[in-house]
Every structure is written in C-alpha cells, then in structure tokens.
Short mmCIF file of C-alpha atoms in Angstrom, two decimals:
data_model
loop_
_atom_site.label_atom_id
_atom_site.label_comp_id
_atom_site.label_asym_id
_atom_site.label_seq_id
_atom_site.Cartn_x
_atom_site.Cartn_y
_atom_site.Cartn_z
CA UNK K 1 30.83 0.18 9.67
CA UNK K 2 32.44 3.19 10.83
CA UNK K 3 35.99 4.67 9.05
CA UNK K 4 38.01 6.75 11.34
CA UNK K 5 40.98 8.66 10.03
CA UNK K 6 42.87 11.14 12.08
CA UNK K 7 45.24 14.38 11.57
CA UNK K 8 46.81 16.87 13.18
CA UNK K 9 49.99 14.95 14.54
CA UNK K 10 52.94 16.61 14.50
CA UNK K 11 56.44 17.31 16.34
CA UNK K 12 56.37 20.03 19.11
CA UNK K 13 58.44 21.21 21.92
CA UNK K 14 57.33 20.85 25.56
CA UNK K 15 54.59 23.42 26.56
CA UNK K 16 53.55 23.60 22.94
CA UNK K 17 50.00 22.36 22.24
CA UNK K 18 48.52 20.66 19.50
CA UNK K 19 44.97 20.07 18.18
CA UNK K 20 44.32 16.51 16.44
CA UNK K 21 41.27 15.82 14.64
CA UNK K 22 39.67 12.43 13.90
CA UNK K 23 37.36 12.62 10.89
CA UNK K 24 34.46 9.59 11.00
CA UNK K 25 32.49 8.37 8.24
CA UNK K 26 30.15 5.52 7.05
CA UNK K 27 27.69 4.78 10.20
CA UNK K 28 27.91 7.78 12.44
CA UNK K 29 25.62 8.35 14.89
CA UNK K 30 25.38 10.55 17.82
CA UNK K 31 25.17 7.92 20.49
CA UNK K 32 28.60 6.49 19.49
CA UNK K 33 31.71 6.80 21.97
CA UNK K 34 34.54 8.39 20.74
CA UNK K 35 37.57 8.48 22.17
CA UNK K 36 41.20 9.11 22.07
CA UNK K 37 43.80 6.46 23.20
CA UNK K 38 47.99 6.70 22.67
CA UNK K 39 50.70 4.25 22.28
CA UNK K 40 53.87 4.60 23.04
CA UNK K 41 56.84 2.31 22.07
CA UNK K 42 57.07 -0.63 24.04
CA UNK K 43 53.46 0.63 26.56
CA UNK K 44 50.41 -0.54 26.32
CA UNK K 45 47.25 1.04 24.34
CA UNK K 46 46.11 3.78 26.86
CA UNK K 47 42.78 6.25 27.06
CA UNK K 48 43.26 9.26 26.90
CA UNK K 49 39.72 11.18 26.58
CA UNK K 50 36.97 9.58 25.75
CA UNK K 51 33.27 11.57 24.95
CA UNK K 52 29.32 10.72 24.94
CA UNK K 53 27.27 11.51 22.29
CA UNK K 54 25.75 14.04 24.51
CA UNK K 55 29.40 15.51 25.13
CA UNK K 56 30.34 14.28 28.26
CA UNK K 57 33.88 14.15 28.53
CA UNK K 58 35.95 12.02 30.56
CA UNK K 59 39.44 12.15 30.65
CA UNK K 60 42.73 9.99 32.28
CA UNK K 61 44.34 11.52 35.16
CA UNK K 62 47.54 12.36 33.83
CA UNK K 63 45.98 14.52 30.99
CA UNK K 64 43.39 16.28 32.87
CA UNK K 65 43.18 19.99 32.92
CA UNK K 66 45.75 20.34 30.05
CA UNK K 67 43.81 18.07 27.12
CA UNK K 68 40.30 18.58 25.94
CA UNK K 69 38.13 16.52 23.97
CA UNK K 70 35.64 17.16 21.70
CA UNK K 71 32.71 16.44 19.18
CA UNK K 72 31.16 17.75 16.29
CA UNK K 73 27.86 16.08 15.34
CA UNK K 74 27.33 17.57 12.24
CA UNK K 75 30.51 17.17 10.70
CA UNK K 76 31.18 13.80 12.81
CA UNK K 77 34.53 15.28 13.74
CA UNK K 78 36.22 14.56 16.79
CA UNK K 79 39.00 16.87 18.06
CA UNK K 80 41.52 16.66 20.82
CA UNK K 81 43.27 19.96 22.31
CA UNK K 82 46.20 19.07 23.67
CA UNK K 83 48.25 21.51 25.41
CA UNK K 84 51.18 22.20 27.97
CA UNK K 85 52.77 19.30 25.86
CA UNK K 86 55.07 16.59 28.00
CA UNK K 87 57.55 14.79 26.92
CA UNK K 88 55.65 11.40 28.09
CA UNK K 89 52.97 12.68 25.91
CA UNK K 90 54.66 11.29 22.98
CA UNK K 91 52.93 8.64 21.33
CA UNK K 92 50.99 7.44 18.24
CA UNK K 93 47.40 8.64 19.10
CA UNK K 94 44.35 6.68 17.81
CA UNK K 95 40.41 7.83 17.37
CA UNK K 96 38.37 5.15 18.48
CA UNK K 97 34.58 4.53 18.37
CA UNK K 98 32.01 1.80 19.80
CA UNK K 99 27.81 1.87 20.04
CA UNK K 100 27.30 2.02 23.49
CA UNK K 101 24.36 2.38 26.13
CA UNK K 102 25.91 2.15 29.10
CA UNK K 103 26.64 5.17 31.56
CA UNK K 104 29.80 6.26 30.42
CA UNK K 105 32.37 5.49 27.59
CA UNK K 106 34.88 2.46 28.60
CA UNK K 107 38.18 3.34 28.89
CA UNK K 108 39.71 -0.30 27.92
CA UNK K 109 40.67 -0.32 24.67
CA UNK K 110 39.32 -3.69 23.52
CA UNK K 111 35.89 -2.56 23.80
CA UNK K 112 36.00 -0.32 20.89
CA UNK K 113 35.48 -1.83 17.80
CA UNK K 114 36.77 0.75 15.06
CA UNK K 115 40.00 2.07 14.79
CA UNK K 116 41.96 4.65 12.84
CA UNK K 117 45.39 4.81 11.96
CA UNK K 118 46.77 6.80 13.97
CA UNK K 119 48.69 10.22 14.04
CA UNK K 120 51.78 10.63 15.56
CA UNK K 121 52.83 13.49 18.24
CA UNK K 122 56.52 13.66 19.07
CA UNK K 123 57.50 16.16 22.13
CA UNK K 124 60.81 17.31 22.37
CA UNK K 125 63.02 19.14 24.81
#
C-alpha cells in the first residue's frame, strides 16, 4: 500500500506560480509512477505530469514549458512547479502512483491505483 497526501494548494492570481508537493509513504519504491492529474468542476480527471522512477518527465500539452514535475527518492516527495498560472488551471490537483514496467507512465487515470486527496489551486483574475 502506498499513502499519498499532497500540499501546497493555494489561491493565486494569473502569472503567479505555485509549487505543490505530494508526500508518499508506506511502499515506496523508485520504480513507481507518479504523477499529477487535476479536476475541475464538471471535467473529467486529467494528467497533468506524470514522472519515471528514473525522472523522466512527461507532461500534457497545455502545461508544457510552464509546469515541472519532480521526484525526490529519498524523501519519496513528489513536487509540481507550476508557473505562469491560467485561469483554466484551476482545479483540485491529485498525486497519483502505480508499479509499472512499461516504457512510460500512462496518462489515463484509471490505471493508477493510489490516490491522495487532493489540494486545491484557485487562479484568479
């Protein structure tokens, strides 16, 4: 079992930038996924940036170049810099994680088995 809990959410204006952090615990292990994935009201669970256990990031169009992902191995921390906030970035943000052995992290939600709360980033104007 793996327990996810994440931080860092928080209202900010467009442009701002935030940094959440998704703190993991019970089974950890290097080769895990790890990724980030937002929900907005009435939308769908979406990726957002997902990372290897080597650090290979991958990230969804509309955030790439202004969000990076992140791992700490030690600490089994995962972090997400956001910046040049949008207003359509405004969503409850999950950590995810799922053992995996394939090529890259999946991006579809319902393969990743453990789930944190969530944190929630509001963007205003």
């Amino acid at each position: 079992q793996v327990q996810l809990m994440e931080s860092g959410g928080d209202s900010v204006q467009v442009g701002g930038s935030l940094r959440l952090s998704c703190a993991a615990s019970g089974y950890t292990d290097s080769r895990l996924c790890m990724g980030w994935f937002r929900q907005a009201p009435g939308k769908e669970r979406e990726a957002v940036a997902r990372i290897m256990g080597d650090g290979t990031p991958r990230y969804a169009d509309s955030v790439a170049g202004r969000f990076t992902i992140s791992r700490d191995n030690a600490k089994n921390t995962l972090f997400l810099q956001m910046s040049s906030l949008k207003a359509e970035d405004a969503a409850m943000y999950y950590c995810a994680a799922v053992e995996w052995s394939g090529f890259a992290c999946p991006s579809q939600a319902r393969m990743y088995n453990y789930w944190g709360q969530g944190t929630q980033v509001t963007v205003s104007s």
